[in-house]
PDB file of C-alpha atoms and ligand atoms in Angstrom:
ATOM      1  CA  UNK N  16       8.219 -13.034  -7.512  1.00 97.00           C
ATOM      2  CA  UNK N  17       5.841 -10.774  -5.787  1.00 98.00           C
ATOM      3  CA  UNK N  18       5.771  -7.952  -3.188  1.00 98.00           C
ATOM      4  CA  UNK N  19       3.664  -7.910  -0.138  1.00 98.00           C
ATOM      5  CA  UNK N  20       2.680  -5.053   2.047  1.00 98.00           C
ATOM      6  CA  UNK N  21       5.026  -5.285   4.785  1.00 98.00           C
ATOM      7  CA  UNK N  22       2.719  -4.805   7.545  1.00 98.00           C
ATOM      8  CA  UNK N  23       0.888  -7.863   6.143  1.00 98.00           C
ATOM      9  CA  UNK N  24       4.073 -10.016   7.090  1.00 97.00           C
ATOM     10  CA  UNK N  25       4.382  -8.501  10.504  1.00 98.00           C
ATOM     11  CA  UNK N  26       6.604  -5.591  10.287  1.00 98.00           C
ATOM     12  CA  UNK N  27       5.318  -2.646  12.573  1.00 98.00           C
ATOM     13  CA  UNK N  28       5.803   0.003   9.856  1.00 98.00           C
ATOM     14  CA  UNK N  29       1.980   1.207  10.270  1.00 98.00           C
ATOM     15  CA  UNK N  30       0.876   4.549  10.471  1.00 98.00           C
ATOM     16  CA  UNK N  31       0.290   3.592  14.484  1.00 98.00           C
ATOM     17  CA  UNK N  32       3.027   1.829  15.117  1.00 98.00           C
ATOM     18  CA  UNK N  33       1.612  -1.606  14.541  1.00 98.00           C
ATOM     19  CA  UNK N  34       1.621  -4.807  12.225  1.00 98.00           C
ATOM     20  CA  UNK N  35      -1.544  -6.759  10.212  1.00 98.00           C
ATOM     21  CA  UNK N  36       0.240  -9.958  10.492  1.00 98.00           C
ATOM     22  CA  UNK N  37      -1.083 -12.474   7.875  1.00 98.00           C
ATOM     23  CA  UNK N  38       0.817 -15.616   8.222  1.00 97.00           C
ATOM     24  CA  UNK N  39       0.219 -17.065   4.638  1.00 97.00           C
ATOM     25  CA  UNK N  40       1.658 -13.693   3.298  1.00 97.00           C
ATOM     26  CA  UNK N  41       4.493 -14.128   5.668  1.00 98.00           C
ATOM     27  CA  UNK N  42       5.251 -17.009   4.779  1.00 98.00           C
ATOM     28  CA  UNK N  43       5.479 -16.395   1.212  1.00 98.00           C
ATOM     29  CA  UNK N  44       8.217 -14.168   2.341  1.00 98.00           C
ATOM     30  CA  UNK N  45       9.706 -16.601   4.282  1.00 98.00           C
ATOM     31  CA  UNK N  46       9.714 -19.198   1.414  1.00 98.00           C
ATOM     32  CA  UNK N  47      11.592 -16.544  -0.271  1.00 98.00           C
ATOM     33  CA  UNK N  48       8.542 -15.907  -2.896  1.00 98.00           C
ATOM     34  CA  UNK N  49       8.186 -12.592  -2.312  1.00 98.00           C
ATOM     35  CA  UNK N  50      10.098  -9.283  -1.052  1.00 98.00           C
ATOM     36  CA  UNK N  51       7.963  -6.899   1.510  1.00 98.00           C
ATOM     37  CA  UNK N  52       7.738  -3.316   0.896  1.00 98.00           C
ATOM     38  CA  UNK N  53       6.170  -0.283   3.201  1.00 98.00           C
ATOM     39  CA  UNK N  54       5.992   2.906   0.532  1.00 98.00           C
ATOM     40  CA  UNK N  55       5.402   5.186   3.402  1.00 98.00           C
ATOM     41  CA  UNK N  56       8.086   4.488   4.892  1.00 98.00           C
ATOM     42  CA  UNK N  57      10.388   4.193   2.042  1.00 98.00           C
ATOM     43  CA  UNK N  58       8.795   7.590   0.772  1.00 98.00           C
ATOM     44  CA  UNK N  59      10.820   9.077   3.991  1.00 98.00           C
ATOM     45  CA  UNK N  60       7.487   9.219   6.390  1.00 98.00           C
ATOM     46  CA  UNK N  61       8.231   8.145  10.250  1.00 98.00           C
ATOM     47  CA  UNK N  62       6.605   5.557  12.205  1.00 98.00           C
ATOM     48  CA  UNK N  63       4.536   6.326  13.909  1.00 98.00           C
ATOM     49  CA  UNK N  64       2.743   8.595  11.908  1.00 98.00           C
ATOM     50  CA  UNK N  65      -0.286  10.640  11.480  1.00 98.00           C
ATOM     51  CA  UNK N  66      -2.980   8.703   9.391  1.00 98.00           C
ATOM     52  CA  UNK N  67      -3.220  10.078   6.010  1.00 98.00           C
ATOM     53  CA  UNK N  68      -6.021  10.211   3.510  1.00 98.00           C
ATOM     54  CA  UNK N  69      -6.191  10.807  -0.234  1.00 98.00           C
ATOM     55  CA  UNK N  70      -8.116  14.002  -0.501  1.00 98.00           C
ATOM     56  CA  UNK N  71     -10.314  14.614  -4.054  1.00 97.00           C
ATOM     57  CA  UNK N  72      -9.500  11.599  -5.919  1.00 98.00           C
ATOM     58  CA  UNK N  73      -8.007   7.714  -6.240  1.00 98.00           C
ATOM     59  CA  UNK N  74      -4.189   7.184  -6.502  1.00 98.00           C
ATOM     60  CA  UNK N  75      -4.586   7.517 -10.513  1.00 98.00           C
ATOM     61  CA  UNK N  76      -5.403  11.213  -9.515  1.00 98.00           C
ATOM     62  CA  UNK N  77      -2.679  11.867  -6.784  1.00 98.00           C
ATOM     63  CA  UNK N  78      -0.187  10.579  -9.576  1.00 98.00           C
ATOM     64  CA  UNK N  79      -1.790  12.767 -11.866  1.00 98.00           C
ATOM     65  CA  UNK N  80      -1.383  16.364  -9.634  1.00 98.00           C
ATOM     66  CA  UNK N  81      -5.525  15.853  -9.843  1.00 98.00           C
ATOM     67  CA  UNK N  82      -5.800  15.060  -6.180  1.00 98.00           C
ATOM     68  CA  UNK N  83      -3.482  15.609  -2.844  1.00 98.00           C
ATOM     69  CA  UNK N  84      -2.869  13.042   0.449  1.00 98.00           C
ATOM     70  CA  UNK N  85      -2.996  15.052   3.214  1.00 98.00           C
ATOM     71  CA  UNK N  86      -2.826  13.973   7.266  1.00 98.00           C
ATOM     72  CA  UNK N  87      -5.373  14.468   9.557  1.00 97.00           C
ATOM     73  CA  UNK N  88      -3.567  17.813  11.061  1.00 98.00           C
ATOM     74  CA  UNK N  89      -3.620  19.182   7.505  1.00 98.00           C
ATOM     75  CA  UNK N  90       0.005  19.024   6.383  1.00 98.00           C
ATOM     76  CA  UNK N  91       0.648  18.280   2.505  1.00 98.00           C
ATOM     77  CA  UNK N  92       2.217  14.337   2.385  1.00 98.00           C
ATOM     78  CA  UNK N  93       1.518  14.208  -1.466  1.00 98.00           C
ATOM     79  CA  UNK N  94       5.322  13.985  -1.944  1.00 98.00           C
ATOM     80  CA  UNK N  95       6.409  11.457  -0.115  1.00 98.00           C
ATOM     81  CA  UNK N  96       3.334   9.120  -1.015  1.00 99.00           C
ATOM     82  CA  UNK N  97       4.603   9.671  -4.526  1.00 98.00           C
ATOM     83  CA  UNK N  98       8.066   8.941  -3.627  1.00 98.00           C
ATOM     84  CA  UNK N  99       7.141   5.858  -2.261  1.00 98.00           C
ATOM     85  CA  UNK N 100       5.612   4.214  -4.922  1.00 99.00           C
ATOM     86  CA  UNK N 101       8.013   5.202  -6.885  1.00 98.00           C
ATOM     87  CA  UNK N 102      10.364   3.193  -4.932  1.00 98.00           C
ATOM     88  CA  UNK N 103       8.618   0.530  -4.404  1.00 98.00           C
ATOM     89  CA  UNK N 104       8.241   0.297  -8.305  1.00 98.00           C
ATOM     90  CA  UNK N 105      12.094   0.387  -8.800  1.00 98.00           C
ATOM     91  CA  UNK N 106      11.983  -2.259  -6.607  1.00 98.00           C
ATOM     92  CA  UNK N 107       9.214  -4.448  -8.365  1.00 98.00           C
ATOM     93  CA  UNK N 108      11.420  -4.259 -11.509  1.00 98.00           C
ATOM     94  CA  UNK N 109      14.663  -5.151  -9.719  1.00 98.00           C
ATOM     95  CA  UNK N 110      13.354  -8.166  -8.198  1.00 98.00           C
ATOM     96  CA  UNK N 111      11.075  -8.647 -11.787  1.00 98.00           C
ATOM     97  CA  UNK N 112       7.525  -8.706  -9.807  1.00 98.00           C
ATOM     98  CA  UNK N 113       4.444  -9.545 -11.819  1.00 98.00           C
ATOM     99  CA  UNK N 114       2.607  -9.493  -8.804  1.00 98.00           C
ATOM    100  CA  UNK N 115       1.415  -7.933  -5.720  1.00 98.00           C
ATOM    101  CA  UNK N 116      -0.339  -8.056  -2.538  1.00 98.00           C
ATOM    102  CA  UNK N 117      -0.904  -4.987  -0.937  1.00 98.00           C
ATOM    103  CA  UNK N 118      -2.784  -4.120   2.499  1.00 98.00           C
ATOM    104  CA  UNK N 119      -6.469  -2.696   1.312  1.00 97.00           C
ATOM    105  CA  UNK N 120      -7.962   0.811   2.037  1.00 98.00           C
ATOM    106  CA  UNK N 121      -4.632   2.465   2.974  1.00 98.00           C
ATOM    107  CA  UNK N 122      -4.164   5.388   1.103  1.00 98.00           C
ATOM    108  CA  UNK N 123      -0.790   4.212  -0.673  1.00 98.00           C
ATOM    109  CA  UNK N 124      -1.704   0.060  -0.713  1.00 98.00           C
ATOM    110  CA  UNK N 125      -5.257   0.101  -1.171  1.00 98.00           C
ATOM    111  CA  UNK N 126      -6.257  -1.646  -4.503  1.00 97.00           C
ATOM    112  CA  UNK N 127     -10.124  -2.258  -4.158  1.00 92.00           C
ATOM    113  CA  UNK N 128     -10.983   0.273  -1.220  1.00 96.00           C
ATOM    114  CA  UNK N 129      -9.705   3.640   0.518  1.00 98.00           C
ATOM    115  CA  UNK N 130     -11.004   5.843   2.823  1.00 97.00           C
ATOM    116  CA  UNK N 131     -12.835   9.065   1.289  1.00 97.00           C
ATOM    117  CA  UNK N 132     -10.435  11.578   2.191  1.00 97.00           C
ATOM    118  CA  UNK N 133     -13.236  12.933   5.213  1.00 97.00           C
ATOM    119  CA  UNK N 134     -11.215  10.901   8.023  1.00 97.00           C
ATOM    120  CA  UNK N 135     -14.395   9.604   9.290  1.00 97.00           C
ATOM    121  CA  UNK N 136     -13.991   5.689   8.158  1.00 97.00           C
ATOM    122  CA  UNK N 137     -16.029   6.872   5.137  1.00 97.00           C
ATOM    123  CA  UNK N 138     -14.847   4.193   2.207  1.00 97.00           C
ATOM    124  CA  UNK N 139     -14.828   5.150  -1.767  1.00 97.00           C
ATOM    125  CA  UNK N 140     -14.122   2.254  -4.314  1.00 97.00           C
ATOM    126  CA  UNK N 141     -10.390   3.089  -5.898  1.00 97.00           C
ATOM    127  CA  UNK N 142      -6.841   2.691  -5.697  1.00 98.00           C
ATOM    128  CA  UNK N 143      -3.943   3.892  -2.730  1.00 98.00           C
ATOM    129  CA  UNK N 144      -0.472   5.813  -4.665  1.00 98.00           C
ATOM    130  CA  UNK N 145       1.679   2.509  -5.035  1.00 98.00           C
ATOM    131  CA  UNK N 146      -1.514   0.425  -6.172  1.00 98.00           C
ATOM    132  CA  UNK N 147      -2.082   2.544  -8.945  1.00 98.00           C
ATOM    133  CA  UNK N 148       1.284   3.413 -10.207  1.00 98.00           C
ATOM    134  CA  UNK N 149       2.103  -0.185  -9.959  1.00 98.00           C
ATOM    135  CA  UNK N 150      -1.046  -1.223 -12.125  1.00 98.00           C
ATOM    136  CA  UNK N 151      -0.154   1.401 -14.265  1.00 98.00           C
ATOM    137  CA  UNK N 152       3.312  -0.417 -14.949  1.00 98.00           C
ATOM    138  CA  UNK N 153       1.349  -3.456 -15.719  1.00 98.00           C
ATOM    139  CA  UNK N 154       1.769  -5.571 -11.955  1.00 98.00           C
ATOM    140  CA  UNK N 155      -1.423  -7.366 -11.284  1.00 97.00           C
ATOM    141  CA  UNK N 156      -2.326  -5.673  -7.751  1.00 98.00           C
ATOM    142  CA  UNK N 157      -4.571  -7.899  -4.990  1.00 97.00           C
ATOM    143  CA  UNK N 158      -5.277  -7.458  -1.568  1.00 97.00           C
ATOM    144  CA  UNK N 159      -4.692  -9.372   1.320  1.00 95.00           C
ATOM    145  CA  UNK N 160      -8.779  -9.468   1.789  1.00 93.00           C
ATOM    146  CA  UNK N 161      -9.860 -10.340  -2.304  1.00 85.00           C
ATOM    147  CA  UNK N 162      -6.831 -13.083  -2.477  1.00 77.00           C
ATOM    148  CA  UNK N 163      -8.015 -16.453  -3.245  1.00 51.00           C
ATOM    149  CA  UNK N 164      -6.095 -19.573  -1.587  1.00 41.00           C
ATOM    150  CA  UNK N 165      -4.463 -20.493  -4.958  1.00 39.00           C
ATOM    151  CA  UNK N 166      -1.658 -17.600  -3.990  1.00 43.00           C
ATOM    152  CA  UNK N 167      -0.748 -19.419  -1.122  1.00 42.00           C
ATOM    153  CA  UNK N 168       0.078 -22.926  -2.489  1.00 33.00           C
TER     154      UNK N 168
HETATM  155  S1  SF4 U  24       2.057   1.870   3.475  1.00 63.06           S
HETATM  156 FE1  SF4 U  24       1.337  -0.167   2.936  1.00 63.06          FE
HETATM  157  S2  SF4 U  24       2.938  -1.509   3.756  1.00 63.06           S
HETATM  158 FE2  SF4 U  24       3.213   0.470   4.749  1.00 63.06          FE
HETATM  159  S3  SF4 U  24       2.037   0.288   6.635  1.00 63.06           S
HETATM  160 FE3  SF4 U  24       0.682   1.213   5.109  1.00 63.06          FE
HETATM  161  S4  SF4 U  24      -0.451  -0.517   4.257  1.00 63.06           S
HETATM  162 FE4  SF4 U  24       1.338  -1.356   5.308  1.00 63.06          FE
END
């Protein structure tokens, strides 16, 4: 089993409202090979939101009280960020995931890429919250952009 971002399968649970439909990722949901999760919203954040960046660090730092994710109007989301992918890893073990696929450079899904905490589309290399807590736990983490075909067969 895996878990896929679920704005990659269509769900509107973006920060503005909107989807990143990716039909092969969909339809490894609807083939019933893997379960979608949105940590931001299951961390107890609305939709829509204010975008959010990770501010002095990765996700290995957030988790680690090294760095903070804050949104653009300056209010403190650390919490729920960290409440998400903490979810979202009860989840993984519930449904036994070995395996995700996770949206890249947003601040909780981001596995390869995120934005450098400047909110000015400035990228760093690193991981979002939920990508790093979930590689910590041992779940191989891809994104939707760095998958090859194989996944898909
Ligand atoms: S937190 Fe992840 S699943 Fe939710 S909207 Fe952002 S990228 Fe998509």
């Amino acid at each position: 089993m895996k878990l896929v971002s679920a704005c990659l399968m269509g769900i509107h649970c973006r920060f503005d409202g909107k989807s990143s439909l990716d039909t092969d990722i969909q339809q490894l949901v609807i083939e019933g090979k893997a379960v979608p999760i949105c940590p931001e919203q299951i961390g107890g954040l609305s939709t829509p939101r204010l975008p959010a960046e990770i501010i002095g660090g990765t996700g290995e730092d957030v988790l680690d009280g090294k760095a903070k994710v804050m949104n653009m109007e300056g209010e403190d989301v650390t919490e729920a960020f960290i409440r998400g992918a903490e979810e979202v890893l009860r989840i993984a073990k519930t449904v036994g995931a070995t395996e995700a696929i996770l949206k890249e450079r947003s601040p909780s899904c981001g596995s390869n890429v995120i934005y450098n905490g400047t909110f000015q589309g400035i990228k760093q290399a690193g991981n979002g919250v939920t990508a790093a807590l979930l590689k910590r736990n041992g779940i191989q983490v891809k994104s939707e952009e760095t998958e090859n075909e194989t996944t898909f067969k």
